Coordinates of C-alpha atoms in Angstrom, one line a residue:
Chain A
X1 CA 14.2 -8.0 15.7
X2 CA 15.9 -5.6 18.3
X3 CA 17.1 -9.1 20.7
X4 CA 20.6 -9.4 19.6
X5 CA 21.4 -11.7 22.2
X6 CA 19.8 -14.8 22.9
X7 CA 19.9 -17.0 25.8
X8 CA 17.9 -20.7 26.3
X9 CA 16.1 -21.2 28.8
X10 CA 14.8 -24.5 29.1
X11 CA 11.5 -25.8 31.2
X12 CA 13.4 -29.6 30.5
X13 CA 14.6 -30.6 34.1
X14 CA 17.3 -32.5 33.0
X15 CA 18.7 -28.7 32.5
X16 CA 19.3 -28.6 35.8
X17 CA 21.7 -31.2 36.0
X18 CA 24.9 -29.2 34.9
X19 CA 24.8 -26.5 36.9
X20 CA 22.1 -25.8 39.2
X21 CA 20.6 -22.9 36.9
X22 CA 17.7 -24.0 34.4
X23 CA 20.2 -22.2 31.4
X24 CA 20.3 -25.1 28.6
X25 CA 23.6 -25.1 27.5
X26 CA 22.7 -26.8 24.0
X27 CA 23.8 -30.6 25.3
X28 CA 20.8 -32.2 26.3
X29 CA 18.5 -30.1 23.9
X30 CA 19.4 -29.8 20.5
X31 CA 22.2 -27.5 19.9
X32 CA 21.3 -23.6 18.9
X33 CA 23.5 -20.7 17.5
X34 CA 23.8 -17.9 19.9
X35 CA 23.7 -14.8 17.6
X36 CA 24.6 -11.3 18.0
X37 CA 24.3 -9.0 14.9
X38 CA 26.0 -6.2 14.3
X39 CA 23.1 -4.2 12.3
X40 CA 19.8 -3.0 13.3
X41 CA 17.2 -1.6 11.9
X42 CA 16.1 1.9 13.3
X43 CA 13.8 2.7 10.7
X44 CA 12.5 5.7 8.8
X45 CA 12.4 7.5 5.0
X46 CA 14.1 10.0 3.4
X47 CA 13.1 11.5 0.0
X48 CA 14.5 14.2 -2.3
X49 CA 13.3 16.1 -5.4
X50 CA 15.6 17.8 -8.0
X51 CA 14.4 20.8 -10.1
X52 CA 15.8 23.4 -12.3
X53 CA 17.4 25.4 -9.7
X54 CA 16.2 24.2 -6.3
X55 CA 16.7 20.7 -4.8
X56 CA 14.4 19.3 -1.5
X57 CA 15.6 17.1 0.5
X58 CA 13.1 15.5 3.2
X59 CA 13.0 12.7 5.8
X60 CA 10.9 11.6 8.8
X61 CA 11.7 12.5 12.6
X62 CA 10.9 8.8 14.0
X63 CA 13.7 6.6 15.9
X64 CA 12.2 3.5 16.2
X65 CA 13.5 0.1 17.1
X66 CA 11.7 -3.3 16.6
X67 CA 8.2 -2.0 17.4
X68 CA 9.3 0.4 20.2
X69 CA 10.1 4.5 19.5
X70 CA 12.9 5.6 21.0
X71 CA 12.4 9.3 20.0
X72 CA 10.2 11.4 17.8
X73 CA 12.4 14.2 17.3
X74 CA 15.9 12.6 15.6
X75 CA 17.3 14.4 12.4
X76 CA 17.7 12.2 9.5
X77 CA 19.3 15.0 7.6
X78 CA 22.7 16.2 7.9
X79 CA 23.9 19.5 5.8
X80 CA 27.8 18.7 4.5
X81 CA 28.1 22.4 3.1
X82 CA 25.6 25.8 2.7
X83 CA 24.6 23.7 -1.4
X84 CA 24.5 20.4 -0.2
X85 CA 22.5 17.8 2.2
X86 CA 22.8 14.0 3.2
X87 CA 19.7 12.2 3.8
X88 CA 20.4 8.4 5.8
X89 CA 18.2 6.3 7.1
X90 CA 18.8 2.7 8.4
X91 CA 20.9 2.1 11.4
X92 CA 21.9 5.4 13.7
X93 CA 25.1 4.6 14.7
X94 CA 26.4 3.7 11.4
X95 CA 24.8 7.2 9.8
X96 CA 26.4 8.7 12.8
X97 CA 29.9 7.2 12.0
X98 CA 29.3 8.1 8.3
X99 CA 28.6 11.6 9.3
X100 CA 31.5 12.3 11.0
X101 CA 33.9 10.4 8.6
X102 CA 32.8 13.1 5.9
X103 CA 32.7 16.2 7.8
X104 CA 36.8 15.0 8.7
X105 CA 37.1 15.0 5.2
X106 CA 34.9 18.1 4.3
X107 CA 37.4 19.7 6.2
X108 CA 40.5 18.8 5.2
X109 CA 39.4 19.1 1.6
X110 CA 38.4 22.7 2.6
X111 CA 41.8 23.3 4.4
X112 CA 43.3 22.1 1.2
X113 CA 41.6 23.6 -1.2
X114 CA 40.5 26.8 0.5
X115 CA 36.9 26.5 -1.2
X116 CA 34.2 24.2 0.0
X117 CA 33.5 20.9 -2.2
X118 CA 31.1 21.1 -4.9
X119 CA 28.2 18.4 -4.9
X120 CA 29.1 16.4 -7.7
X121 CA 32.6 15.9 -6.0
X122 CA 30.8 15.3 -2.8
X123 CA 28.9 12.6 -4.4
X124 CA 31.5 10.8 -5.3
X125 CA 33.9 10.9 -2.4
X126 CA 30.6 9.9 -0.7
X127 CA 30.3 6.8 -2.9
X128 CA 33.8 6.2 -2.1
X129 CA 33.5 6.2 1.8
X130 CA 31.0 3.6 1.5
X131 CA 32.7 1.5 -0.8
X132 CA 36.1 1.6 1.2
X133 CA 33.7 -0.6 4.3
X134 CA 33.0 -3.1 1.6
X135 CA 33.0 -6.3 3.4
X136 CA 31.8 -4.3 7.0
X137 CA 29.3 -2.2 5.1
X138 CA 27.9 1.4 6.7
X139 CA 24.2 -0.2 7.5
X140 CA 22.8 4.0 6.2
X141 CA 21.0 3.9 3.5
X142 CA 21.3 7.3 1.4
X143 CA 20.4 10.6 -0.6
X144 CA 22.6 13.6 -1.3
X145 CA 20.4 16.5 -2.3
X146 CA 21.9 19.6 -3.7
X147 CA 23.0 22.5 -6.0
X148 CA 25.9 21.5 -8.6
X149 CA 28.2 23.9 -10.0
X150 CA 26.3 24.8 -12.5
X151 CA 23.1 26.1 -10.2
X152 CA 20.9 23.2 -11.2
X153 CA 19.6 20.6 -8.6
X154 CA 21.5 17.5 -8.2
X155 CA 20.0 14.3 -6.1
X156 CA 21.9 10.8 -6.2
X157 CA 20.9 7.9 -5.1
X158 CA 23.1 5.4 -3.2
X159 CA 23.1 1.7 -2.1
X160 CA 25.0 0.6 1.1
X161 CA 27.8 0.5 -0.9
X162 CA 28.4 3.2 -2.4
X163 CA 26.9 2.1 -5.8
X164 CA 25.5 5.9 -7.1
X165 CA 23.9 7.7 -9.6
X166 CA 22.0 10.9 -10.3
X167 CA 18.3 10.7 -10.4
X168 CA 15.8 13.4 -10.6
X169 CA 14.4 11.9 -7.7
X170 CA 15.4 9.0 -5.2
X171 CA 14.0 7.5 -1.5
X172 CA 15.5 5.7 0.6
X173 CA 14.3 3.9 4.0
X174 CA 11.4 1.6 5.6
X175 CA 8.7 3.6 3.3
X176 CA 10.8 4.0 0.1
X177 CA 8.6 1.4 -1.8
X178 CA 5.4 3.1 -1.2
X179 CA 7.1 6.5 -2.2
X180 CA 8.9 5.7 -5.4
X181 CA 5.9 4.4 -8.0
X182 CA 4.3 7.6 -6.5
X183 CA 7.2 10.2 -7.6
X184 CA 7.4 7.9 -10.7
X185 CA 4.3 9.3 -11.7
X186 CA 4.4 12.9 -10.4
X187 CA 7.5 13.5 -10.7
X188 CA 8.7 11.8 -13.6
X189 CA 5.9 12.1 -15.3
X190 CA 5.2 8.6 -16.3
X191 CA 2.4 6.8 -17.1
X192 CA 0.4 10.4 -18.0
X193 CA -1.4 11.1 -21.0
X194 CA -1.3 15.4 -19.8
X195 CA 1.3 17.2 -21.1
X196 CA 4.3 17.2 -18.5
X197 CA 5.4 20.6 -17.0
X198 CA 7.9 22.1 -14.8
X199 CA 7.5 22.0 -11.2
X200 CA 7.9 24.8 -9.1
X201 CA 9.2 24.4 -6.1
X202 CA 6.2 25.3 -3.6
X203 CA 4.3 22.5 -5.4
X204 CA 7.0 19.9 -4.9
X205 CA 7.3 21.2 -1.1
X206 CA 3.3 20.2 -1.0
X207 CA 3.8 16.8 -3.1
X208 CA 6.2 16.0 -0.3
X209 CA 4.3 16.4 2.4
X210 CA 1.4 14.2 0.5
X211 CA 3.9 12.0 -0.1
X212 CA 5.1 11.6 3.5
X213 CA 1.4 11.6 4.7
X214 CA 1.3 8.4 2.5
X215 CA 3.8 6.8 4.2
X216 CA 3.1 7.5 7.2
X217 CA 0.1 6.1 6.8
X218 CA 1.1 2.9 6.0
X219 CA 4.4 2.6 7.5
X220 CA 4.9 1.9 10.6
X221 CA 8.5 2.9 11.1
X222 CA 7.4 6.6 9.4
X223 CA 5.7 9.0 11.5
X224 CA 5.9 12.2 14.1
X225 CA 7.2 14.9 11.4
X226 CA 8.8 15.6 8.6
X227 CA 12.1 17.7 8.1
X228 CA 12.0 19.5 4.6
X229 CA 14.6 21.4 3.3
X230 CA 14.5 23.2 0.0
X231 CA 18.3 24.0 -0.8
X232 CA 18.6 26.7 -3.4
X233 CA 21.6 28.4 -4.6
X234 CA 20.9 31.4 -1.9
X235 CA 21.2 28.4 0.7
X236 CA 19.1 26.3 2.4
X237 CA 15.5 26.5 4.3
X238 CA 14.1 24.2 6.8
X239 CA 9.9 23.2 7.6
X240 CA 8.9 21.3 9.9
X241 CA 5.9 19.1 9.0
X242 CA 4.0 17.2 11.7
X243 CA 2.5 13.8 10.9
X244 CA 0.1 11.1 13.0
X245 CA 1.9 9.8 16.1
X246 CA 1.0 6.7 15.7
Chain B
X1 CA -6.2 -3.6 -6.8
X2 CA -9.1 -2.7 -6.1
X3 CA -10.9 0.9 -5.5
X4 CA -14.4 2.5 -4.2
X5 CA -16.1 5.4 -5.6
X6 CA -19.7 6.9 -5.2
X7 CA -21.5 4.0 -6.4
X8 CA -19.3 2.0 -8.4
X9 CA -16.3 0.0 -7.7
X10 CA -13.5 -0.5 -10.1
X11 CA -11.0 -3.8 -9.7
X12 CA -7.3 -3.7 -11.6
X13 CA -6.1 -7.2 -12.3
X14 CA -2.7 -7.0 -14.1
X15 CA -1.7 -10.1 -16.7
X16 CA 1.3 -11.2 -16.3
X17 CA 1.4 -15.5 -15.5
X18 CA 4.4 -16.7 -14.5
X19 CA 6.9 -18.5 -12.6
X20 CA 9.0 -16.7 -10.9
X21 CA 11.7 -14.8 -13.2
X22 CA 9.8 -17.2 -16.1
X23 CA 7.0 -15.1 -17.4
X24 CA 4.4 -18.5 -18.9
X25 CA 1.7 -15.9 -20.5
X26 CA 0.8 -12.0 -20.9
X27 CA -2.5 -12.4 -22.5
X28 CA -5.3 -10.9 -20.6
X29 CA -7.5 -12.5 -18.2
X30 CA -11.2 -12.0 -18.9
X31 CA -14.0 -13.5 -16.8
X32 CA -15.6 -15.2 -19.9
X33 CA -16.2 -18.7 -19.2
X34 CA -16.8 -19.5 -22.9
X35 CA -13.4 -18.5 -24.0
X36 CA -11.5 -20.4 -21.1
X37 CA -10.0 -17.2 -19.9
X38 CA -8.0 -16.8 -23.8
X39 CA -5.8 -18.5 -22.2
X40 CA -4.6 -16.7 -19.8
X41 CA -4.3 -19.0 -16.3
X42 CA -5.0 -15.9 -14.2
X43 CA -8.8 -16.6 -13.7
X44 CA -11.6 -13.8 -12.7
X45 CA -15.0 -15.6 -11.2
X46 CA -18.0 -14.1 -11.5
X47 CA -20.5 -15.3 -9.1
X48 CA -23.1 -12.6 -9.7
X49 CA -23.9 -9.6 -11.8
X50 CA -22.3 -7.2 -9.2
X51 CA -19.5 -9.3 -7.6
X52 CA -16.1 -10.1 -9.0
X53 CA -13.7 -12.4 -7.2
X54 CA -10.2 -12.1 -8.3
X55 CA -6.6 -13.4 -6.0
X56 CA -3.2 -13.7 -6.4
X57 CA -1.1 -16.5 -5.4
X58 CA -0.7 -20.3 -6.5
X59 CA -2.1 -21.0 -9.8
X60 CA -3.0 -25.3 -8.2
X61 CA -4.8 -23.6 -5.5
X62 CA -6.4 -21.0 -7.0
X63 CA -7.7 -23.8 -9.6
X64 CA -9.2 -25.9 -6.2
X65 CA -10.5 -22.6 -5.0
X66 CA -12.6 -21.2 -8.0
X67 CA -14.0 -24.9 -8.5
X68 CA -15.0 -25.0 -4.5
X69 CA -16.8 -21.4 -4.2
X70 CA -18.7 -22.2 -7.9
X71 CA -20.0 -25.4 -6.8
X72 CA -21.0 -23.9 -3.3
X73 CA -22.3 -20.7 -4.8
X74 CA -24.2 -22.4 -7.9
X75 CA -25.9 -24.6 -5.0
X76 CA -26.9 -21.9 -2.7
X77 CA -28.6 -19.8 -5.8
X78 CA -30.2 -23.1 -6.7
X79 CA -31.4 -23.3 -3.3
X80 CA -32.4 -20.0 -2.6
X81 CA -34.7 -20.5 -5.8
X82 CA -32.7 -18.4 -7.7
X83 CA -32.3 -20.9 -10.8
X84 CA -36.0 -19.3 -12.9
X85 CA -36.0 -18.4 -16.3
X86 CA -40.0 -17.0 -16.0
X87 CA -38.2 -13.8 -16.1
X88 CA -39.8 -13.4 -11.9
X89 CA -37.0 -11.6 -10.3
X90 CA -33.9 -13.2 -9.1
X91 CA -32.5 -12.5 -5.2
X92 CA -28.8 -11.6 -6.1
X93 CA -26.5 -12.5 -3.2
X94 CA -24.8 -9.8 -1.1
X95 CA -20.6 -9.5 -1.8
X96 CA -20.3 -9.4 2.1
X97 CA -22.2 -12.7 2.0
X98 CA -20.0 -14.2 -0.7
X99 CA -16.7 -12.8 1.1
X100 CA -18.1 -15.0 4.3
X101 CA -18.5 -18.0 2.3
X102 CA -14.6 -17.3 0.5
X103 CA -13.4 -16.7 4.6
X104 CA -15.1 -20.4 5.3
X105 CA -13.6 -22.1 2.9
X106 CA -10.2 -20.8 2.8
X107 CA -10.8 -21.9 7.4
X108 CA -11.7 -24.9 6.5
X109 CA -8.1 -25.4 5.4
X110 CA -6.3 -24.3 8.6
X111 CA -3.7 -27.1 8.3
X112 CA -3.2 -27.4 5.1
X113 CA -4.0 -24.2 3.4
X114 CA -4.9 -22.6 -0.1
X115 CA -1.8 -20.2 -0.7
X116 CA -4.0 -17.7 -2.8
X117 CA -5.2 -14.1 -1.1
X118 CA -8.5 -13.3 -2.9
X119 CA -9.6 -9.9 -3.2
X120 CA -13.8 -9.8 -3.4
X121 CA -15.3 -6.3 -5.1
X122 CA -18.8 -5.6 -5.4
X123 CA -21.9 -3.2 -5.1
X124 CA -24.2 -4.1 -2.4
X125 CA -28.2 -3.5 -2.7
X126 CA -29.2 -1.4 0.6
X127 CA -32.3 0.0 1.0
X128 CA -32.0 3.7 2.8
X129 CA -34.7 6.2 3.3
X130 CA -35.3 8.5 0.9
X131 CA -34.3 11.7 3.3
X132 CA -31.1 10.3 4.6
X133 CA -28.7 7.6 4.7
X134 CA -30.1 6.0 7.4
X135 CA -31.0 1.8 7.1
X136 CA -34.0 0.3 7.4
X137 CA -34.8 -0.8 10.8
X138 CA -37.3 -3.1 12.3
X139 CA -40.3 -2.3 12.2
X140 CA -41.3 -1.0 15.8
X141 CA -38.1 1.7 15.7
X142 CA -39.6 3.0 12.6
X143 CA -42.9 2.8 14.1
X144 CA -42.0 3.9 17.4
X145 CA -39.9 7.1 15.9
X146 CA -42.0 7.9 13.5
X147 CA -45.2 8.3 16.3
X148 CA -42.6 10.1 18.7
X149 CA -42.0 12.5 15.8
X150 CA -38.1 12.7 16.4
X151 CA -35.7 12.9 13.7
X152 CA -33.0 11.2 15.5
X153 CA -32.7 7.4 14.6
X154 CA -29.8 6.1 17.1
X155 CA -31.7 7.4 20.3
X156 CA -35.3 6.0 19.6
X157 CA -36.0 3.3 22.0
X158 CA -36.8 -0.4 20.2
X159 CA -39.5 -1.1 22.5
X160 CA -42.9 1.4 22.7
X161 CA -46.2 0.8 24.2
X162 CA -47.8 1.5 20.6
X163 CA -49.3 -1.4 18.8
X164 CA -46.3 -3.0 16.7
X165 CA -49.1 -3.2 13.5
X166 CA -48.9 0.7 12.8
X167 CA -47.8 0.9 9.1
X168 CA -45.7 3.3 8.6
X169 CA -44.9 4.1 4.8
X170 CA -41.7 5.8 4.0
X171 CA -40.3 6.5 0.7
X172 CA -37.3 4.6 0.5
X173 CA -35.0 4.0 -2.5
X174 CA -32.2 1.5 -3.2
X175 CA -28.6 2.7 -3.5
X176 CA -25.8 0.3 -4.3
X177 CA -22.9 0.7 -1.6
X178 CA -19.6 -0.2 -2.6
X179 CA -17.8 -3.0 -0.7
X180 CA -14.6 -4.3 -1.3
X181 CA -12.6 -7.0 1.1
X182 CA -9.3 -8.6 0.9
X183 CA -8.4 -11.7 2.8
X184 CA -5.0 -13.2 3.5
X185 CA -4.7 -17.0 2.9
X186 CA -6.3 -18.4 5.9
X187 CA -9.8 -16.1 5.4
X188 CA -8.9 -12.8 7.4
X189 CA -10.8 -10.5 6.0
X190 CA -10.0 -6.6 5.7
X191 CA -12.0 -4.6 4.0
X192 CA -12.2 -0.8 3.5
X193 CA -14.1 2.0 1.9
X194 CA -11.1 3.5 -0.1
X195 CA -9.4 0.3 -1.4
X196 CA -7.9 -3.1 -0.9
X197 CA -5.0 -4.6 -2.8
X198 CA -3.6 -8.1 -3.0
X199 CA 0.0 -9.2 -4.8
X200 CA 3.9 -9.4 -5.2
X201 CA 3.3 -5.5 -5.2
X202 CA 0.7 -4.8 -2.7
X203 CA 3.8 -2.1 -0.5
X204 CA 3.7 -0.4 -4.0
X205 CA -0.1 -0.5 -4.4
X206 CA -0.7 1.0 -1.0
X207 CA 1.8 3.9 -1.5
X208 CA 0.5 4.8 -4.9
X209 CA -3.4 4.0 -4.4
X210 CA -3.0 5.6 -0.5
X211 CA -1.8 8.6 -2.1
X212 CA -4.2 8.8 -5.1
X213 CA -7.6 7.5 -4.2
X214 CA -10.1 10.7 -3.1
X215 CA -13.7 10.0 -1.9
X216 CA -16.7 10.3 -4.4
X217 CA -14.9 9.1 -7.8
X218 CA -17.4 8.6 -10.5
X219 CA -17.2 6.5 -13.2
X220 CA -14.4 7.0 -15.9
X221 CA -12.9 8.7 -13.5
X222 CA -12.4 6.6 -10.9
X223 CA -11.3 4.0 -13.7
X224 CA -8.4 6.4 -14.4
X225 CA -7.1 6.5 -10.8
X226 CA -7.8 2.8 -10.2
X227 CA -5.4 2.3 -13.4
X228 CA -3.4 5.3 -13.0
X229 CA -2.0 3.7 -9.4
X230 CA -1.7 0.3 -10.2
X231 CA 0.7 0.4 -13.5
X232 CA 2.7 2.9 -11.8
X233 CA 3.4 1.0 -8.9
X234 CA 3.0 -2.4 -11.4
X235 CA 5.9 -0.7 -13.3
X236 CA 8.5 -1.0 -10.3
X237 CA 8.4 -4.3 -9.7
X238 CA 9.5 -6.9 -12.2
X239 CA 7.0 -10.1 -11.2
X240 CA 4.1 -8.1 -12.4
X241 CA 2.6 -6.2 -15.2
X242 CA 2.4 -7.2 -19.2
X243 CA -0.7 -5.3 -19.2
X244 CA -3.5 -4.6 -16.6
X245 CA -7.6 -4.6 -17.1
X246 CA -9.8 -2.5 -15.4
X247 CA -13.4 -3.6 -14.3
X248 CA -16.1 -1.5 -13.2
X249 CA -19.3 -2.5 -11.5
X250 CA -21.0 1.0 -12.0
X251 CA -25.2 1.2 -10.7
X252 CA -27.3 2.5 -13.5
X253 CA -29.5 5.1 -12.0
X254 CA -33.4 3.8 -11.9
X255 CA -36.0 6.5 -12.5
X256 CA -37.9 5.3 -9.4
X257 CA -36.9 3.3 -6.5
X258 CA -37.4 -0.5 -7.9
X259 CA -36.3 -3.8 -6.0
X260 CA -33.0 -3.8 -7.7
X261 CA -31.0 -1.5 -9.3
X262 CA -28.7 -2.2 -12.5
X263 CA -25.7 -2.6 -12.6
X264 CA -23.5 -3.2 -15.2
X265 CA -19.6 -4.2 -15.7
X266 CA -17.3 -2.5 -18.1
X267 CA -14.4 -3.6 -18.8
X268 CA -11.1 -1.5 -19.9
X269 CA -7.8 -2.7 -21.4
X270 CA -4.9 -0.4 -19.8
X271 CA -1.8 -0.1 -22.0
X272 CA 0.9 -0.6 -20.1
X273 CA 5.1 -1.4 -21.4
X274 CA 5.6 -4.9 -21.6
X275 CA 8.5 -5.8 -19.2

């Protein structure tokens, strides 16, 4: 709840009696845990649709914590090569950290290999990162949205981790449970009695924003703007998406 | 779930009974008293012909609830006369009116209270004028803007030196506004003009009902959105679903502006996957 470390104070007089200051030091009251956690939450969604040969990738600009904003202009979405994007939300410096543990090893691989890492291989050395911090988890919750080899869009869906799997679609965040039933039934089509058919990708960039809007609305960590980008296999493409402030 | 159109209001109750990851029975409620709800625990009132009271939560308490607003309602229409069989036409009570009574006795319990959130929908008899959507006032506004010959309601003064006898005749008609209202366990009410949802899966009903709702649904149609939203947001979460009904409380059209409109409640059966 954003106070990580808590201090007694106690309007008992008999606090007084240890040292002068009115701190209880847990022996005349009832004794308390002091805690400090190591997590917090800084809030925010991240989304991403797979088609035939495009992939979008999108996530809100809000940095919240507890019921403050810190900043309404923090990207949420980090491109790892010109086919490929990471989506995190959850807690910053953890995404942060994650972030710069796989560009080190974008690069190496890269220096190794002399050709940049396809998304399916990304995806897994990904789910292997996270799993490595097993029992000191990365606190990021993510998507990787991108082009495989093959020029078909790729999403996956992680857990914090590093439990994956390839979805047409997957969100992640604060607003993910008002998102997902939605792209259940756009996207995947469920629940329809109309016959299903292909997407193009302007009209997924639109059921985006709607689908943002949605959150938003009813989110409070979800707000300010949206980053979309649509990653196809000549590269990727930002917009910018505002949304209510409040 | 429930969701507002043009003049009707549709209500999605889903029928899954259980306890916890035990799932007790599936069959569907229905508001039927005769058939003792074919079993199925999750019980629909029906205090009037255009209100429907339906909640989520304990069954224990829900069972003390349902018994405590019958009793008071059946008393209040006995004592507002309402009880004749002459065929002499019967005052319905207002849904806002029976949400008030639901927020009273759910107060009354403060300490102590019912752990059910009840979700009230129903169509509300308002009297408008026939050339806008403006309500009735008293009579010396009308009177006093009708003699000033201005067209704008919110500015005319209550108070006028003419006599407060002038009849004034205006065509009026009756329309039946929606109203919906959801209320967390302690009587907080919330209502809304779009929709109100109540449940395990209420983050999932807001998403998909948020996104799907649209202003002026008529009808079948709004009985497709209403279900369309709820078993897709039903569907992702495993303490609900087994099937969902839809009620709507639609307004018949009248030919010509009498006391009371009807209004009549369909019900539809949504197919939905069983797990």
């Amino acid at each position: 709840d954003g106070t990580n470390l808590s201090i007694g104070f106690s309007t008992d007089p008999t606090a007084n009696i240890i040292d002068g200051s009115s701190i209880d030091h847990g022996i005349t009251k009832a004794p308390y845990e002091r805690s400090f956690s190591p997590y917090e939450f800084n809030g925010g969604t991240t989304l991403a649709i797979s088609g035939p040969d495009y992939a979008v990738v999108a996530a809100d600009t809000r940095l919240s914590s507890g019921y403050e904003i810190l900043s309404r202009n923090v990207s949420k979405l980090h491109p790892l090569t010109d086919r490929c994007v990471l989506g995190s939300a959850g807690c910053k410096t953890d995404v942060d950290q994650l972030r710069s543990v796989l560009d080190i090893k974008m690069k190496v691989y890269q220096h190794n290999h002399r050709k940049p890492m396809a998304t399916p291989s990304v995806a897994q050395m990904l789910g292997n990162t996270l799993y490595m911090k097993r029992f000191f988890p990365y606190y990021s919750f993510n998507v990787l949205a991108g082009i495989d080899s093959e020029g078909k869009g790729a999403v996956y869906s992680y857990d914090a981790i590093g439990s994956f799997e390839r979805t047409p679609f997957s969100a992640s965040g604060s607003g993910q449970s008002f998102l997902i039933p939605l792209m259940d039934n756009v996207i995947s089509h469920k629940n329809r009695c109309d016959e299903r058919r292909d997407l193009p990708v302007e009209e997924v960039v639109e059921i985006v924003k709607d689908a943002f809007l949605t959150a938003g609305e009813r989110d409070i960590y979800t707000g300010d703007a949206v980053e979309i980008k649509i990653i196809t296999s000549e590269g990727i493409r930002t917009e910018m998406f505002n949304l209510k402030a409040d | 779930l429930a969701m507002a159109g043009r003049n009707s209001v549709a209500i999605a109750i889903d029928s899954r009974f259980g306890l916890g990851m035990q799932t007790i029975s599936t069959t569907a409620p229905s508001p039927d008293e005769d058939d003792n709800n074919h079993g199925n625990p999750r019980i629909i009132l029906l205090p009037n012909s255009n209100t429907l009271l339906a909640w989520t939560g304990l069954y224990g308490d829900g069972l003390g609830f349902a018994d405590e607003m019958s009793v008071l309602l059946a008393s209040k229409v006995r004592r507002a006369g309402g009880m004749r069989f002459d065929g002499s036409t019967r005052k319905t009570m207002n849904p806002r009116a029976i949400a008030m009574l639901m927020s009273h006795l759910l107060y009354r319990r403060r300490n102590a209270p019912y752990y059910v959130e009840p979700v009230i929908v129903g169509l509300e008899t308002v009297l408008v004028k026939e050339d806008g959507l403006m309500e009735m006032q008293t009579t010396k506004a009308i009177a006093a803007a009708a003699t000033t010959n201005t067209n704008e309601e919110e500015s005319s003064p209550p108070s006028s030196s003419k006599a407060p006898e002038a009849t004034i005749r205006y065509k009026t008609k009756t329309i039946q506004r929606p109203y919906l209202c959801t209320s967390d366990m302690l009587g907080a009410q919330s209502t809304s003009h779009s929709f109100v949802c109540s449940g395990v899966a209420s983050r999932s009903l807001h998403g998909t009902a948020e996104a799907l709702w649209r202003p002026n649904l008529e009808g079948e149609e709004l009985v497709d959105i209403c279900g369309r939203a709820f078993v897709s947001a039903l569907e992702r979460d495993c303490y609900s679903g087994y099937g969902a009904v839809v009620y709507l409380i639609q307004a018949k059209e009248t030919t010509d502006g009498g006391n009371e409109s009807d209004v009549c409640i369909v019900e539809y059966c949504i197919s939905s996957r069983n797990d």
